[in-house]
mmCIF file of C-alpha atoms and ligand atoms in Angstrom:
data_model
loop_
_atom_site.group_PDB
_atom_site.id
_atom_site.type_symbol
_atom_site.label_atom_id
_atom_site.label_comp_id
_atom_site.label_asym_id
_atom_site.label_seq_id
_atom_site.Cartn_x
_atom_site.Cartn_y
_atom_site.Cartn_z
ATOM 1 C CA MET A 1 -75.477 92.418 164.793
ATOM 2 C CA TYR A 2 -73.170 92.748 162.262
ATOM 3 C CA PHE A 3 -72.663 96.166 160.646
ATOM 4 C CA PRO A 4 -70.410 97.122 157.844
ATOM 5 C CA THR A 5 -67.721 99.796 158.617
ATOM 6 C CA TYR A 6 -68.568 101.444 155.615
ATOM 7 C CA ARG A 7 -71.639 103.491 156.247
ATOM 8 C CA PRO A 8 -72.697 105.913 153.157
ATOM 9 C CA ARG A 9 -74.913 107.849 155.224
ATOM 10 C CA ARG A 10 -72.303 109.242 157.278
ATOM 11 C CA LEU A 11 -71.295 111.630 154.484
ATOM 12 C CA ARG A 12 -74.982 112.632 153.847
ATOM 13 C CA GLN A 13 -76.000 113.853 157.180
ATOM 14 C CA SER A 14 -75.262 117.378 156.354
ATOM 15 C CA GLU A 15 -75.385 119.844 153.509
ATOM 16 C CA ASN A 16 -71.900 120.744 154.325
ATOM 17 C CA PHE A 17 -70.738 117.276 154.259
ATOM 18 C CA ARG A 18 -72.840 116.583 151.020
ATOM 19 C CA ARG A 19 -71.271 119.654 149.462
ATOM 20 C CA LEU A 20 -67.755 118.379 150.201
ATOM 21 C CA VAL A 21 -68.184 115.110 148.453
ATOM 22 C CA ARG A 22 -70.496 116.046 145.415
ATOM 23 C CA GLU A 23 -69.118 114.547 142.179
ATOM 24 C CA THR A 24 -71.046 116.978 139.831
ATOM 25 C CA LYS A 25 -71.800 120.597 139.788
ATOM 26 C CA VAL A 26 -73.409 122.244 136.754
ATOM 27 C CA GLY A 27 -72.108 125.721 136.283
ATOM 28 C CA VAL A 28 -72.878 128.529 134.217
ATOM 29 C CA ASP A 29 -69.609 127.737 132.246
ATOM 30 C CA ASP A 30 -71.546 124.756 130.883
ATOM 31 C CA LEU A 31 -74.425 126.444 129.158
ATOM 32 C CA ILE A 32 -74.929 127.880 125.655
ATOM 33 C CA TYR A 33 -78.498 129.677 125.441
ATOM 34 C CA PRO A 34 -80.630 129.200 122.098
ATOM 35 C CA LEU A 35 -82.235 132.172 120.580
ATOM 36 C CA PHE A 36 -84.705 132.507 117.792
ATOM 37 C CA VAL A 37 -84.425 135.509 115.400
ATOM 38 C CA VAL A 38 -87.162 136.417 113.033
ATOM 39 C CA ALA A 39 -87.505 139.200 110.360
ATOM 40 C CA GLY A 40 -89.008 142.430 110.829
ATOM 41 C CA SER A 41 -88.599 144.862 113.532
ATOM 42 C CA GLY A 42 -89.832 145.690 116.982
ATOM 43 C CA VAL A 43 -90.550 141.896 117.896
ATOM 44 C CA LYS A 44 -90.420 140.365 121.314
ATOM 45 C CA GLU A 45 -93.184 137.510 120.767
ATOM 46 C CA GLU A 46 -93.310 134.686 123.541
ATOM 47 C CA ILE A 47 -93.332 130.857 121.991
ATOM 48 C CA SER A 48 -96.583 129.513 123.248
ATOM 49 C CA ALA A 49 -95.029 126.090 123.652
ATOM 50 C CA MET A 50 -91.782 127.219 125.263
ATOM 51 C CA PRO A 51 -92.620 129.909 127.971
ATOM 52 C CA GLY A 52 -89.861 131.965 128.807
ATOM 53 C CA ASN A 53 -88.535 131.881 125.290
ATOM 54 C CA PHE A 54 -89.238 134.519 122.397
ATOM 55 C CA HIS A 55 -88.922 135.448 118.845
ATOM 56 C CA TRP A 56 -86.759 138.319 118.419
ATOM 57 C CA SER A 57 -86.315 140.735 115.642
ATOM 58 C CA VAL A 58 -82.851 141.986 114.498
ATOM 59 C CA ASP A 59 -83.109 145.143 116.515
ATOM 60 C CA GLN A 60 -84.045 143.306 119.508
ATOM 61 C CA VAL A 61 -81.562 140.591 120.107
ATOM 62 C CA GLY A 62 -78.607 142.594 120.708
ATOM 63 C CA GLU A 63 -79.947 143.561 123.730
ATOM 64 C CA GLU A 64 -81.285 140.019 124.923
ATOM 65 C CA ALA A 65 -77.769 138.514 123.874
ATOM 66 C CA LYS A 66 -76.213 141.480 126.410
ATOM 67 C CA GLU A 67 -78.758 140.364 129.275
ATOM 68 C CA VAL A 68 -77.341 136.630 128.416
ATOM 69 C CA GLU A 69 -73.544 138.009 128.490
ATOM 70 C CA GLU A 70 -74.453 139.869 131.684
ATOM 71 C CA LEU A 71 -75.663 136.358 133.126
ATOM 72 C CA GLY A 72 -72.069 135.023 132.527
ATOM 73 C CA ILE A 73 -73.225 132.629 129.803
ATOM 74 C CA PRO A 74 -70.497 131.843 127.606
ATOM 75 C CA GLY A 75 -72.219 131.570 124.519
ATOM 76 C CA VAL A 76 -75.555 132.000 122.289
ATOM 77 C CA ILE A 77 -76.811 129.759 119.427
ATOM 78 C CA LEU A 78 -78.933 131.226 116.910
ATOM 79 C CA PHE A 79 -81.842 130.246 114.660
ATOM 80 C CA GLY A 80 -83.390 132.150 112.099
ATOM 81 C CA ILE A 81 -86.600 132.199 110.624
ATOM 82 C CA PRO A 82 -86.593 134.329 107.470
ATOM 83 C CA GLU A 83 -89.361 136.122 105.903
ATOM 84 C CA LYS A 84 -89.544 134.008 102.764
ATOM 85 C CA LYS A 85 -88.818 130.535 102.403
ATOM 86 C CA ASP A 86 -88.304 128.949 98.832
ATOM 87 C CA GLU A 87 -87.116 125.210 97.702
ATOM 88 C CA ALA A 88 -83.372 126.101 98.041
ATOM 89 C CA GLY A 89 -83.411 127.609 101.460
ATOM 90 C CA SER A 90 -81.813 130.603 99.639
ATOM 91 C CA GLY A 91 -82.529 132.507 103.151
ATOM 92 C CA ALA A 92 -80.135 130.424 105.167
ATOM 93 C CA TYR A 93 -77.114 131.655 102.920
ATOM 94 C CA ALA A 94 -78.054 135.143 102.162
ATOM 95 C CA GLU A 95 -75.699 137.942 103.234
ATOM 96 C CA ASP A 96 -78.501 140.065 104.868
ATOM 97 C CA GLY A 97 -80.400 136.750 106.019
ATOM 98 C CA VAL A 98 -82.036 137.185 109.465
ATOM 99 C CA ILE A 99 -78.847 134.977 111.207
ATOM 100 C CA GLN A 100 -76.266 137.174 109.069
ATOM 101 C CA GLN A 101 -77.768 140.454 110.626
ATOM 102 C CA ALA A 102 -78.380 139.064 113.737
ATOM 103 C CA VAL A 103 -74.538 137.744 114.408
ATOM 104 C CA ARG A 104 -73.632 141.354 113.409
ATOM 105 C CA ALA A 105 -76.080 142.943 115.691
ATOM 106 C CA ILE A 106 -75.018 140.596 118.381
ATOM 107 C CA LYS A 107 -71.304 141.585 117.874
ATOM 108 C CA LYS A 108 -72.030 144.893 118.134
ATOM 109 C CA SER A 109 -73.914 144.975 121.434
ATOM 110 C CA THR A 110 -71.866 142.284 123.736
ATOM 111 C CA ALA A 111 -68.227 142.096 124.543
ATOM 112 C CA ASP A 112 -66.922 138.557 123.672
ATOM 113 C CA LEU A 113 -70.084 136.475 124.190
ATOM 114 C CA LEU A 114 -69.784 133.285 121.617
ATOM 115 C CA VAL A 115 -71.924 133.632 118.912
ATOM 116 C CA ILE A 116 -72.681 130.051 117.457
ATOM 117 C CA THR A 117 -74.895 129.414 114.476
ATOM 118 C CA ASP A 118 -76.922 126.624 113.953
ATOM 119 C CA VAL A 119 -76.387 125.413 110.094
ATOM 120 C CA CYS A 120 -79.118 124.066 108.555
ATOM 121 C CA LEU A 121 -82.112 124.389 105.672
ATOM 122 C CA CYS A 122 -84.862 123.590 107.725
ATOM 123 C CA GLU A 123 -86.071 126.556 108.535
ATOM 124 C CA TYR A 124 -85.348 128.344 105.329
ATOM 125 C CA THR A 125 -86.809 125.664 103.205
ATOM 126 C CA SER A 126 -90.702 125.837 102.033
ATOM 127 C CA HIS A 127 -90.805 122.141 102.169
ATOM 128 C CA GLY A 128 -89.482 122.113 105.612
ATOM 129 C CA HIS A 129 -86.465 119.702 105.122
ATOM 130 C CA CYS A 130 -83.118 119.933 106.194
ATOM 131 C CA GLY A 131 -81.800 119.106 102.454
ATOM 132 C CA PHE A 132 -82.384 119.853 98.977
ATOM 133 C CA VAL A 133 -85.573 117.945 97.841
ATOM 134 C CA LYS A 134 -85.470 116.305 94.075
ATOM 135 C CA GLU A 135 -88.414 114.118 93.302
ATOM 136 C CA GLY A 136 -89.725 113.614 96.894
ATOM 137 C CA LYS A 137 -86.124 112.819 98.112
ATOM 138 C CA ILE A 138 -83.818 114.513 100.396
ATOM 139 C CA VAL A 139 -80.478 114.430 97.840
ATOM 140 C CA ASN A 140 -77.299 114.297 100.029
ATOM 141 C CA ASP A 141 -74.636 115.768 98.201
ATOM 142 C CA LEU A 142 -76.751 118.611 96.398
ATOM 143 C CA THR A 143 -77.379 119.679 100.180
ATOM 144 C CA LEU A 144 -73.725 119.772 101.213
ATOM 145 C CA GLU A 145 -73.095 123.038 98.885
ATOM 146 C CA LEU A 146 -75.773 124.814 100.334
ATOM 147 C CA LEU A 147 -74.817 124.179 103.903
ATOM 148 C CA SER A 148 -71.229 125.167 103.195
ATOM 149 C CA LYS A 149 -72.278 128.236 101.714
ATOM 150 C CA ALA A 150 -74.772 128.979 104.696
ATOM 151 C CA ALA A 151 -71.618 128.220 107.206
ATOM 152 C CA LEU A 152 -69.319 130.610 105.462
ATOM 153 C CA SER A 153 -72.110 133.149 105.433
ATOM 154 C CA HIS A 154 -72.092 132.838 109.245
ATOM 155 C CA ALA A 155 -68.508 132.860 109.497
ATOM 156 C CA GLU A 156 -68.131 136.067 106.967
ATOM 157 C CA ALA A 157 -70.682 137.614 109.388
ATOM 158 C CA GLY A 158 -68.509 137.147 112.557
ATOM 159 C CA ALA A 159 -70.041 133.943 113.949
ATOM 160 C CA ASP A 160 -67.372 132.498 116.327
ATOM 161 C CA MET A 161 -68.465 128.791 115.760
ATOM 162 C CA VAL A 162 -70.826 127.012 113.426
ATOM 163 C CA ALA A 163 -72.992 124.038 114.526
ATOM 164 C CA PRO A 164 -74.109 121.855 111.365
ATOM 165 C CA SER A 165 -77.657 120.124 112.528
ATOM 166 C CA ASP A 166 -78.719 118.459 109.108
ATOM 167 C CA MET A 167 -77.263 115.384 109.113
ATOM 168 C CA MET A 168 -76.258 114.810 105.807
ATOM 169 C CA ASP A 169 -73.235 112.684 105.209
ATOM 170 C CA GLY A 170 -69.777 114.372 104.846
ATOM 171 C CA ARG A 171 -70.958 117.850 105.782
ATOM 172 C CA VAL A 172 -68.384 118.335 108.416
ATOM 173 C CA ALA A 173 -65.591 117.568 105.900
ATOM 174 C CA VAL A 174 -67.324 119.989 103.045
ATOM 175 C CA ILE A 175 -67.916 122.833 105.762
ATOM 176 C CA ARG A 176 -64.127 122.660 107.031
ATOM 177 C CA SER A 177 -62.543 122.456 103.661
ATOM 178 C CA THR A 178 -64.627 125.642 102.775
ATOM 179 C CA LEU A 179 -63.682 127.626 105.661
ATOM 180 C CA ASP A 180 -60.433 126.623 105.460
ATOM 181 C CA GLU A 181 -60.035 127.993 101.919
ATOM 182 C CA ASN A 182 -61.727 131.113 102.783
ATOM 183 C CA GLY A 183 -59.216 132.076 105.613
ATOM 184 C CA TYR A 184 -61.531 130.904 108.580
ATOM 185 C CA GLN A 185 -59.567 127.808 109.868
ATOM 186 C CA ASP A 186 -59.619 129.008 113.277
ATOM 187 C CA ILE A 187 -63.701 128.743 113.541
ATOM 188 C CA PRO A 188 -64.674 125.766 114.997
ATOM 189 C CA ILE A 189 -67.021 123.252 114.164
ATOM 190 C CA MET A 190 -69.501 121.942 116.818
ATOM 191 C CA ALA A 191 -71.565 118.848 115.249
ATOM 192 C CA TYR A 192 -74.639 117.606 116.011
ATOM 193 C CA ALA A 193 -72.754 114.437 115.552
ATOM 194 C CA ALA A 194 -75.398 111.943 117.071
ATOM 195 C CA LYS A 195 -78.921 113.190 116.384
ATOM 196 C CA HIS A 196 -81.826 111.043 116.581
ATOM 197 C CA ALA A 197 -84.948 111.601 114.849
ATOM 198 C CA SER A 198 -86.672 112.569 117.872
ATOM 199 C CA SER A 199 -90.273 113.512 118.625
ATOM 200 C CA PHE A 200 -88.782 115.575 121.234
ATOM 201 C CA TYR A 201 -88.343 118.614 118.810
ATOM 202 C CA GLY A 202 -92.044 119.561 118.279
ATOM 203 C CA PRO A 203 -92.049 122.537 119.957
ATOM 204 C CA PHE A 204 -88.603 123.728 118.593
ATOM 205 C CA ARG A 205 -90.358 123.021 114.980
ATOM 206 C CA GLU A 206 -93.328 125.050 115.880
ATOM 207 C CA ALA A 207 -91.212 128.079 117.202
ATOM 208 C CA ALA A 208 -88.997 127.658 113.800
ATOM 209 C CA GLU A 209 -91.626 126.917 111.567
ATOM 210 C CA SER A 210 -89.809 124.147 110.407
ATOM 211 C CA VAL A 211 -92.184 121.089 110.626
ATOM 212 C CA PRO A 212 -91.587 119.197 107.196
ATOM 213 C CA GLN A 213 -94.410 119.401 104.731
ATOM 214 C CA PHE A 214 -94.101 116.149 103.684
ATOM 215 C CA GLY A 215 -92.645 112.854 105.251
ATOM 216 C CA ASP A 216 -90.620 112.923 108.095
ATOM 217 C CA ARG A 217 -86.776 113.321 108.991
ATOM 218 C CA LYS A 218 -86.051 109.636 109.339
ATOM 219 C CA THR A 219 -83.855 109.465 106.123
ATOM 220 C CA TYR A 220 -81.442 111.327 107.441
ATOM 221 C CA GLN A 221 -81.750 112.069 111.433
ATOM 222 C CA MET A 222 -80.830 108.570 113.175
ATOM 223 C CA ASP A 223 -82.995 105.758 114.514
ATOM 224 C CA SER A 224 -83.325 106.451 118.282
ATOM 225 C CA ALA A 225 -82.962 102.592 118.898
ATOM 226 C CA ASN A 226 -79.251 102.794 117.625
ATOM 227 C CA ALA A 227 -76.151 103.436 120.022
ATOM 228 C CA LEU A 228 -73.546 101.740 117.827
ATOM 229 C CA GLU A 229 -74.529 103.846 114.958
ATOM 230 C CA ALA A 230 -74.134 107.042 117.078
ATOM 231 C CA LEU A 231 -70.471 106.303 118.003
ATOM 232 C CA ARG A 232 -69.823 105.548 114.142
ATOM 233 C CA GLU A 233 -71.600 109.085 113.644
ATOM 234 C CA VAL A 234 -69.591 110.697 116.083
ATOM 235 C CA ALA A 235 -66.092 109.047 114.742
ATOM 236 C CA LEU A 236 -67.066 110.246 111.479
ATOM 237 C CA ASP A 237 -67.727 113.830 112.111
ATOM 238 C CA ILE A 238 -64.251 113.876 114.159
ATOM 239 C CA GLU A 239 -62.645 112.393 111.452
ATOM 240 C CA GLU A 240 -63.890 115.047 108.687
ATOM 241 C CA GLY A 241 -62.912 117.991 111.555
ATOM 242 C CA ALA A 242 -65.380 118.296 113.934
ATOM 243 C CA ASP A 243 -64.155 120.196 117.447
ATOM 244 C CA ILE A 244 -66.891 119.439 119.529
ATOM 245 C CA VAL A 245 -69.461 116.497 119.208
ATOM 246 C CA MET A 246 -72.622 116.586 120.382
ATOM 247 C CA VAL A 247 -75.909 114.286 121.244
ATOM 248 C CA LYS A 248 -79.328 115.138 120.664
ATOM 249 C CA PRO A 249 -81.677 114.995 122.072
ATOM 250 C CA ALA A 250 -80.371 114.686 126.088
ATOM 251 C CA LEU A 251 -82.551 113.193 128.292
ATOM 252 C CA PRO A 252 -83.400 109.769 125.942
ATOM 253 C CA CYS A 253 -79.610 109.748 125.216
ATOM 254 C CA LEU A 254 -77.881 109.912 128.662
ATOM 255 C CA ASP A 255 -76.114 106.340 127.583
ATOM 256 C CA LEU A 256 -74.967 107.860 124.438
ATOM 257 C CA ILE A 257 -73.382 110.874 126.059
ATOM 258 C CA TYR A 258 -71.717 108.731 128.424
ATOM 259 C CA ARG A 259 -70.402 106.387 125.562
ATOM 260 C CA VAL A 260 -69.159 109.523 123.357
ATOM 261 C CA LYS A 261 -67.446 111.030 126.098
ATOM 262 C CA GLN A 262 -65.729 107.467 127.405
ATOM 263 C CA GLU A 263 -64.679 106.396 123.492
ATOM 264 C CA PHE A 264 -63.470 109.692 122.380
ATOM 265 C CA GLY A 265 -62.873 112.054 124.811
ATOM 266 C CA TYR A 266 -63.756 114.777 122.848
ATOM 267 C CA PRO A 267 -65.547 117.765 124.385
ATOM 268 C CA THR A 268 -68.917 116.648 124.692
ATOM 269 C CA ALA A 269 -72.097 118.602 124.107
ATOM 270 C CA ALA A 270 -75.589 117.595 124.742
ATOM 271 C CA TYR A 271 -78.756 119.441 123.479
ATOM 272 C CA ASN A 272 -81.734 119.511 126.274
ATOM 273 C CA VAL A 273 -84.129 120.155 123.663
ATOM 274 C CA SER A 274 -87.308 121.868 123.179
ATOM 275 C CA GLY A 275 -89.790 119.109 123.825
ATOM 276 C CA GLU A 276 -87.468 118.165 127.242
ATOM 277 C CA TYR A 277 -88.109 121.783 128.370
ATOM 278 C CA SER A 278 -91.681 122.184 127.457
ATOM 279 C CA MET A 279 -92.579 119.144 129.446
ATOM 280 C CA VAL A 280 -90.930 120.690 132.821
ATOM 281 C CA LYS A 281 -92.599 123.708 132.195
ATOM 282 C CA ALA A 282 -96.225 122.455 131.526
ATOM 283 C CA ALA A 283 -95.786 120.422 134.609
ATOM 284 C CA ALA A 284 -94.357 123.013 136.738
ATOM 285 C CA ARG A 285 -97.650 125.079 135.675
ATOM 286 C CA GLN A 286 -99.671 122.454 136.922
ATOM 287 C CA GLY A 287 -98.008 122.580 140.365
ATOM 288 C CA TRP A 288 -97.035 118.738 139.944
ATOM 289 C CA ILE A 289 -93.257 119.361 140.077
ATOM 290 C CA ASP A 290 -90.771 121.611 141.839
ATOM 291 C CA GLU A 291 -89.822 123.294 138.707
ATOM 292 C CA LYS A 292 -86.245 124.738 140.131
ATOM 293 C CA LYS A 293 -85.167 121.341 141.956
ATOM 294 C CA VAL A 294 -86.463 119.213 138.401
ATOM 295 C CA ILE A 295 -84.280 121.640 136.313
ATOM 296 C CA LEU A 296 -81.285 121.329 138.367
ATOM 297 C CA GLU A 297 -81.606 117.652 138.924
ATOM 298 C CA ILE A 298 -82.038 117.275 134.795
ATOM 299 C CA LEU A 299 -79.047 119.338 134.250
ATOM 300 C CA THR A 300 -77.022 117.573 136.846
ATOM 301 C CA GLY A 301 -78.114 114.316 135.443
ATOM 302 C CA ILE A 302 -76.790 115.153 131.909
ATOM 303 C CA LYS A 303 -73.556 116.705 132.895
ATOM 304 C CA ARG A 304 -73.045 113.353 135.420
ATOM 305 C CA ALA A 305 -73.125 111.498 132.044
ATOM 306 C CA GLY A 306 -70.302 113.276 130.485
ATOM 307 C CA ALA A 307 -71.453 116.086 128.820
ATOM 308 C CA ASP A 308 -69.069 119.341 129.017
ATOM 309 C CA ILE A 309 -71.765 121.620 127.250
ATOM 310 C CA ILE A 310 -75.370 121.600 127.775
ATOM 311 C CA LEU A 311 -77.658 123.650 125.287
ATOM 312 C CA THR A 312 -80.441 124.263 127.262
ATOM 313 C CA TYR A 313 -83.291 126.724 126.964
ATOM 314 C CA HIS A 314 -83.529 126.698 130.780
ATOM 315 C CA ALA A 315 -79.909 128.630 130.675
ATOM 316 C CA LYS A 316 -81.251 132.209 131.912
ATOM 317 C CA GLU A 317 -82.961 130.985 134.674
ATOM 318 C CA VAL A 318 -80.447 128.601 135.680
ATOM 319 C CA ALA A 319 -77.605 131.280 135.657
ATOM 320 C CA ARG A 320 -79.668 133.504 137.891
ATOM 321 C CA TRP A 321 -80.217 130.586 140.286
ATOM 322 C CA LEU A 322 -76.352 129.681 140.604
HETATM 323 C C1 PBG B 1 -82.710 122.043 112.906
HETATM 324 C C2 PBG B 1 -82.602 121.875 114.161
HETATM 325 C C3 PBG B 1 -83.585 121.407 115.040
HETATM 326 C C4 PBG B 1 -83.294 121.476 116.186
HETATM 327 C C5 PBG B 1 -81.952 121.980 116.361
HETATM 328 N N1 PBG B 1 -81.483 122.568 115.083
HETATM 329 C C6 PBG B 1 -84.828 120.573 114.842
HETATM 330 C C7 PBG B 1 -84.899 119.318 113.804
HETATM 331 O O1 PBG B 1 -84.066 118.835 113.347
HETATM 332 O O2 PBG B 1 -86.123 119.058 113.296
HETATM 333 C C8 PBG B 1 -84.219 120.795 117.383
HETATM 334 C C9 PBG B 1 -83.857 121.644 118.809
HETATM 335 C C10 PBG B 1 -84.878 121.587 119.633
HETATM 336 O O3 PBG B 1 -86.063 120.738 119.531
HETATM 337 O O4 PBG B 1 -84.923 122.088 120.813
HETATM 338 N N2 PBG B 1 -82.269 120.870 111.941
#
C-alpha cells in the first residue's frame, strides 16, 4: 500500500506540536475596543442588542477606559451620542461635545492608552445621515468642511488618532490638510477605506441612535458586491494621506482584508462589527455554540486574512482569556 512521505497529521498529534507550528496568533496587541459615550452623568447602561457593552456618560467613561488599559489593550475608539441632534450635526464639532469631553476625561484617567475618535456626522444629525443633507441628497463637498472641523476638534481635545467613517469622497485629504495647518501633523488617520453599506451595522445604529430617517447609506457606503472598487477606495485614501486602512465589516470581507494587505502592505485594520458580535452573543445565550472558542476562531480568521488590527466589541473578554 502506498503512503505519502508527508503526513500532515504528524504535527497535529498533540497541543505542543500544534503550538509550535501555529501560523496565526491573536494577541491583545491587535485589539481596539469601541466605547459609546452619551450625555448626562452617572450613566452606565447596557446596550440591549450588544450584551456586555454599555453607554457611558463622560464622568464614567474614564474609569472604563482605565480598565481597558489595565487589560493591556492598546486603544479605544470613541463614538458619541449627543444630547441634541440637528441638521448640520453640530455636536460632532462642538468644543464641549460628548466626544471632546470624553477624550479629555480618558486622557486624565489613563497613562498612555490610545484614544481614537470616530469622525462622522450620523450620530449627530437629526436625519441620521453621515453627511450634509440638501433637498433629500447627501452633499459630498459641503460635508467635508464639517468632517474636518470634527477631526480638528478631536485633535484639540487630545485624541491620538482620528478615524473618518463617513465615506465621503476626498475626506481623508481635507482632514489631513486641516490637521497639518493647525499643527497636528503627527496625528495619524485610520481611514474606514473600504466600508460596505452593510446590514451588519444594525445593533450599532440602535446603540448610536443613528438610523437614517429616510433612505439608506447606499449612495455613499460601498455596494457589498464590489471588491475592485474597494481596492480603488483604499488606493485613494492612501494617496490622500491615510496611515492605516480599514476594511469593514470583517467577516463578509475576509477576501478584501487579504487583498488590501497583499496589494498595499499598509497597516490594515478590520472592523468586527456590531452585527457580527450580536449574532455570536445571541447564539451563545441559546447554548448553540461554544462562545469562547467561536470568538477566538473568528478573530484568528480575521487575523489570518491579513488584518494587523481588529476593532472588536469582544476586546475586553478576549484580553482576559489570553
Ligand atoms: C458611523 C459608523 C458606523 C459604524 C462605525 N462608524 C455605522 C454606520 O456606518 O452606519 C458601524 C460599527 C458597527 O456596526 O459596529 N458612520
